[in-house]
Tab-separated table of C-alpha atoms in Angstrom:
chain	number	residue	atom	x	y	z
A	1	GLN	CA	12.180	-16.036	3.165
A	2	LEU	CA	13.955	-12.713	3.516
A	3	GLN	CA	12.862	-10.057	1.046
A	4	LEU	CA	14.111	-6.544	0.420
A	5	GLN	CA	12.171	-3.946	-1.547
A	6	GLU	CA	13.405	-0.561	-2.698
A	7	SER	CA	10.998	2.345	-3.052
A	8	GLY	CA	11.211	6.000	-3.985
A	9	PRO	CA	10.951	8.458	-6.876
A	10	GLY	CA	12.137	7.226	-10.258
A	11	LEU	CA	12.975	10.722	-11.483
A	12	VAL	CA	15.058	13.331	-9.681
A	13	LYS	CA	16.100	16.754	-10.951
A	14	PRO	CA	19.787	17.729	-11.139
A	15	SER	CA	21.143	19.340	-7.945
A	16	GLU	CA	18.314	17.848	-5.870
A	17	THR	CA	18.443	15.011	-3.329
A	18	LEU	CA	17.752	11.389	-4.239
A	19	SER	CA	15.848	9.561	-1.495
A	20	LEU	CA	15.206	5.822	-1.400
A	21	THR	CA	13.915	3.421	1.242
A	22	CYS	CA	14.491	-0.308	1.562
A	23	THR	CA	11.843	-2.315	3.407
A	24	VAL	CA	12.956	-5.626	4.859
A	25	SER	CA	10.427	-8.422	5.326
A	26	GLY	CA	10.799	-12.004	6.524
A	27	GLY	CA	13.523	-11.021	8.986
A	28	SER	CA	14.509	-8.353	11.478
A	29	ILE	CA	16.714	-5.447	10.539
A	30	SER	CA	17.774	-5.391	14.198
A	31	SER	CA	19.666	-8.671	13.975
A	32	SER	CA	23.176	-8.427	15.383
A	33	SER	CA	24.492	-10.550	12.513
A	34	TYR	CA	23.925	-8.145	9.651
A	35	TYR	CA	24.650	-4.778	8.196
A	36	TRP	CA	22.428	-3.438	5.400
A	37	GLY	CA	23.848	-1.894	2.277
A	38	TRP	CA	23.160	0.166	-0.819
A	39	ILE	CA	24.765	-0.621	-4.170
A	40	ARG	CA	24.134	1.053	-7.524
A	41	GLN	CA	24.607	0.157	-11.178
A	42	PRO	CA	24.561	2.764	-13.972
A	43	PRO	CA	22.835	1.500	-17.114
A	44	GLY	CA	25.049	-0.987	-18.917
A	45	LYS	CA	27.838	-0.649	-16.355
A	46	GLY	CA	29.189	-2.373	-13.258
A	47	LEU	CA	28.335	-2.325	-9.572
A	48	GLU	CA	29.368	0.360	-7.080
A	49	TRP	CA	29.002	0.040	-3.303
A	50	ILE	CA	27.495	3.215	-1.811
A	51	GLY	CA	27.344	2.548	1.897
A	52	SER	CA	26.197	0.262	4.703
A	53	ILE	CA	24.449	0.636	8.055
A	54	TYR	CA	23.995	-1.398	11.241
A	55	TYR	CA	20.741	-1.322	13.187
A	56	SER	CA	22.463	0.775	15.848
A	57	GLY	CA	23.149	3.464	13.247
A	58	SER	CA	26.826	2.704	12.688
A	59	THR	CA	27.717	3.420	9.064
A	60	TYR	CA	30.361	2.910	6.411
A	61	TYR	CA	30.376	5.087	3.290
A	62	ASN	CA	32.193	4.866	-0.018
A	63	PRO	CA	34.890	7.566	0.240
A	64	SER	CA	34.123	8.758	-3.275
A	65	LEU	CA	30.501	9.506	-2.321
A	66	LYS	CA	30.833	10.203	1.383
A	67	SER	CA	30.312	13.962	1.158
A	68	ARG	CA	26.899	13.477	-0.481
A	69	VAL	CA	25.557	10.305	1.164
A	70	THR	CA	23.487	9.765	4.280
A	71	ILE	CA	22.161	6.332	5.242
A	72	SER	CA	19.753	5.965	8.140
A	73	VAL	CA	17.766	3.166	9.765
A	74	ASP	CA	14.262	2.939	11.249
A	75	THR	CA	14.057	-0.267	13.247
A	76	SER	CA	10.394	0.290	14.135
A	77	LYS	CA	9.510	0.058	10.447
A	78	ASN	CA	12.201	-2.502	9.549
A	79	GLN	CA	13.536	-0.070	6.968
A	80	PHE	CA	16.724	1.707	6.050
A	81	SER	CA	17.107	4.674	3.769
A	82	LEU	CA	19.511	6.376	1.393
A	83	LYS	CA	19.862	10.072	0.685
A	84	LEU	CA	22.218	11.280	-2.032
A	85	SER	CA	22.488	15.037	-2.397
A	86	SER	CA	23.444	17.303	-5.294
A	87	VAL	CA	22.737	14.658	-7.895
A	88	THR	CA	23.859	14.868	-11.515
A	89	ALA	CA	23.233	12.713	-14.575
A	90	ALA	CA	26.153	10.536	-13.440
A	91	ASP	CA	23.993	9.364	-10.523
A	92	THR	CA	21.453	7.796	-12.896
A	93	ALA	CA	21.482	4.119	-11.999
A	94	VAL	CA	19.599	1.124	-10.715
A	95	TYR	CA	19.858	1.302	-6.945
A	96	TYR	CA	19.867	-1.947	-4.969
A	97	CYS	CA	19.574	-2.588	-1.267
A	98	ALA	CA	21.147	-5.739	0.134
A	99	ARG	CA	21.881	-7.668	3.326
A	100	HIS	CA	25.466	-7.635	4.475
A	101	PRO	CA	26.441	-10.391	6.957
A	102	ARG	CA	29.183	-9.808	9.445
A	103	TYR	CA	31.369	-12.161	11.444
A	104	CYS	CA	31.947	-11.818	15.160
A	105	SER	CA	34.357	-13.933	17.170
A	106	SER	CA	34.140	-14.283	20.931
A	107	THR	CA	36.163	-11.103	21.333
A	108	SER	CA	35.731	-8.948	18.234
A	109	CYS	CA	33.433	-8.136	15.347
A	110	TYR	CA	34.808	-7.486	11.897
A	111	LEU	CA	33.859	-5.592	8.783
A	112	PRO	CA	30.716	-6.804	7.039
A	113	LEU	CA	31.334	-9.342	4.351
A	114	TRP	CA	29.575	-10.186	1.096
A	115	PHE	CA	26.009	-9.320	0.019
A	116	ASP	CA	23.741	-12.336	0.252
A	117	TYR	CA	20.203	-11.059	-0.258
A	118	TRP	CA	19.354	-8.279	-2.702
A	119	GLY	CA	16.285	-6.264	-3.550
A	120	GLN	CA	15.082	-6.253	-7.134
A	121	GLY	CA	16.496	-2.774	-7.696
A	122	THR	CA	14.894	0.519	-8.664
A	123	LEU	CA	15.922	2.765	-11.554
A	124	VAL	CA	16.500	6.380	-10.636
A	125	THR	CA	16.965	8.813	-13.496
A	126	VAL	CA	18.452	12.253	-12.931
A	127	SER	CA	17.019	14.636	-15.482
A	128	SER	CA	15.315	17.995	-15.659
B	1	GLU	CA	41.018	1.380	-2.542
B	2	ILE	CA	41.483	-2.143	-3.882
B	3	VAL	CA	40.800	-2.183	-7.631
B	4	LEU	CA	39.592	-5.466	-9.121
B	5	THR	CA	40.273	-6.177	-12.800
B	6	GLN	CA	38.321	-8.987	-14.432
B	7	SER	CA	39.320	-10.782	-17.610
B	8	PRO	CA	38.328	-11.437	-20.230
B	9	GLY	CA	35.652	-8.829	-20.775
B	10	THR	CA	33.589	-11.280	-22.789
B	11	LEU	CA	33.835	-15.056	-23.001
B	12	SER	CA	32.114	-16.771	-25.939
B	13	LEU	CA	31.490	-20.442	-25.252
B	14	SER	CA	29.060	-23.225	-26.061
B	15	PRO	CA	26.869	-25.131	-23.596
B	16	GLY	CA	28.826	-27.979	-22.038
B	17	GLU	CA	32.155	-26.158	-22.278
B	18	ARG	CA	34.290	-25.051	-19.335
B	19	ALA	CA	34.438	-21.375	-18.407
B	20	THR	CA	37.391	-19.840	-16.578
B	21	LEU	CA	37.009	-16.262	-15.331
B	22	SER	CA	39.815	-14.254	-13.763
B	23	CYS	CA	39.782	-11.521	-11.122
B	24	ARG	CA	43.019	-9.721	-10.256
B	25	ALA	CA	43.331	-7.321	-7.322
B	26	SER	CA	45.567	-4.243	-7.197
B	27	GLN	CA	46.781	-5.363	-3.760
B	28	SER	CA	46.496	-8.491	-1.715
B	29	VAL	CA	42.961	-9.333	-0.549
B	30	SER	CA	43.201	-10.274	3.115
B	31	SER	CA	41.954	-13.654	4.271
B	32	SER	CA	40.718	-14.456	0.754
B	33	TYR	CA	37.850	-12.082	1.306
B	34	LEU	CA	36.552	-12.417	-2.233
B	35	ALA	CA	33.063	-13.182	-3.555
B	36	TRP	CA	31.588	-13.901	-6.970
B	37	TYR	CA	28.136	-12.943	-8.217
B	38	GLN	CA	26.047	-13.832	-11.258
B	39	GLN	CA	23.752	-11.245	-12.836
B	40	LYS	CA	21.188	-11.866	-15.555
B	41	PRO	CA	19.509	-9.052	-17.527
B	42	GLY	CA	16.945	-7.165	-15.467
B	43	GLN	CA	17.819	-9.052	-12.283
B	44	ALA	CA	19.766	-8.326	-9.140
B	45	PRO	CA	23.134	-10.016	-8.674
B	46	ARG	CA	23.088	-13.442	-7.036
B	47	LEU	CA	25.814	-14.555	-4.637
B	48	LEU	CA	27.673	-17.622	-5.953
B	49	ILE	CA	30.933	-17.865	-4.022
B	50	TYR	CA	32.308	-16.286	-0.831
B	51	GLY	CA	35.635	-16.678	0.929
B	52	ALA	CA	37.136	-17.238	-2.529
B	53	SER	CA	36.015	-20.876	-2.667
B	54	SER	CA	32.858	-21.523	-0.605
B	55	ARG	CA	29.637	-21.981	-2.543
B	56	ALA	CA	26.612	-20.051	-1.339
B	57	THR	CA	23.440	-21.895	-0.420
B	58	GLY	CA	21.787	-23.594	-3.388
B	59	ILE	CA	24.624	-22.985	-5.842
B	60	PRO	CA	25.343	-26.017	-8.073
B	61	ASP	CA	28.712	-27.701	-7.700
B	62	ARG	CA	29.650	-26.919	-11.304
B	63	PHE	CA	30.575	-23.490	-9.923
B	64	SER	CA	33.896	-23.368	-8.101
B	65	GLY	CA	36.194	-20.609	-6.907
B	66	SER	CA	39.897	-20.596	-6.184
B	67	GLY	CA	42.804	-18.286	-5.583
B	68	SER	CA	44.396	-16.122	-2.925
B	69	GLY	CA	46.371	-12.931	-2.553
B	70	THR	CA	45.801	-10.985	-5.751
B	71	ASP	CA	44.664	-13.665	-8.208
B	72	PHE	CA	41.296	-15.372	-8.104
B	73	THR	CA	39.389	-17.611	-10.505
B	74	LEU	CA	35.776	-18.630	-10.992
B	75	THR	CA	35.325	-21.862	-12.928
B	76	ILE	CA	32.103	-23.201	-14.374
B	77	SER	CA	32.879	-26.815	-15.193
B	78	ARG	CA	30.162	-27.430	-17.794
B	79	LEU	CA	28.079	-24.502	-18.951
B	80	GLU	CA	24.340	-24.916	-18.727
B	81	PRO	CA	22.011	-22.643	-20.765
B	82	GLU	CA	21.069	-20.716	-17.610
B	83	ASP	CA	24.728	-19.887	-16.861
B	84	PHE	CA	25.074	-17.354	-19.671
B	85	ALA	CA	25.177	-14.096	-17.752
B	86	VAL	CA	27.536	-11.443	-16.394
B	87	TYR	CA	29.807	-12.372	-13.482
B	88	TYR	CA	31.296	-9.962	-10.965
B	89	CYS	CA	33.962	-10.433	-8.338
B	90	GLN	CA	33.874	-8.385	-5.145
B	91	GLN	CA	36.421	-7.952	-2.363
B	92	TYR	CA	35.435	-7.273	1.231
B	93	GLY	CA	38.834	-7.148	2.889
B	94	SER	CA	39.121	-3.379	2.651
B	95	TYR	CA	35.764	-1.726	2.284
B	96	TRP	CA	33.841	-3.174	-0.642
B	97	THR	CA	34.674	-2.949	-4.327
B	98	PHE	CA	33.541	-4.853	-7.409
B	99	GLY	CA	35.247	-5.816	-10.627
B	100	GLN	CA	33.882	-4.498	-13.903
B	101	GLY	CA	32.363	-7.846	-14.868
B	102	THR	CA	32.863	-10.660	-17.380
B	103	LYS	CA	30.062	-11.488	-19.776
B	104	VAL	CA	29.688	-15.170	-20.630
B	105	GLU	CA	27.825	-15.357	-23.920
B	106	ILE	CA	26.667	-18.184	-26.149
B	107	LYS	CA	29.031	-18.869	-29.019
């Protein structure tokens, strides 16, 4: 059974960099069939896609966050990571990692699709 | 960016009743690239529907999705106690965006 687990500091100071890691177990992050994504949810609010990465390092970022986001992958550890710089209180949220299947025909591969497996989420609070 | 607007914000129903949730997109969602998720308090979202109408693995058949273009619907035919939760739609035809959610609460 595939499992994803987020880890990282629960408290980050304003203007600093938020860093989280997602560890994937029960499956390989190097599968050609999946991207891996980060989604966040401010307390009491809705879901916001942050970005997604393929095992090769190919990435997609939310345009509204692109200038502050870096997502990387470590296939040797079956992990991928999120860095969000210059954080403010507005970045306080539960951060989820998730698997992101993609469809490939015989000639082309397309954008990743829905999110089918999620981590349990980790609350990150931005406060001094 | 495709903006998804869900209605109503809150739906108050009794167990056994039918729930109809709406998701409207600001522009056409290509190839019916729309998914629905269920989220309970303190839990991660769970995939219910993808491709607008295909149920994910293990999802009961009381959940059904329909629609195309800009208008999509999630229907729960007979509400079970465990179905009271928040539901989100998500499009994946142009990057990835979510609706703001519909809360289904016990009347």
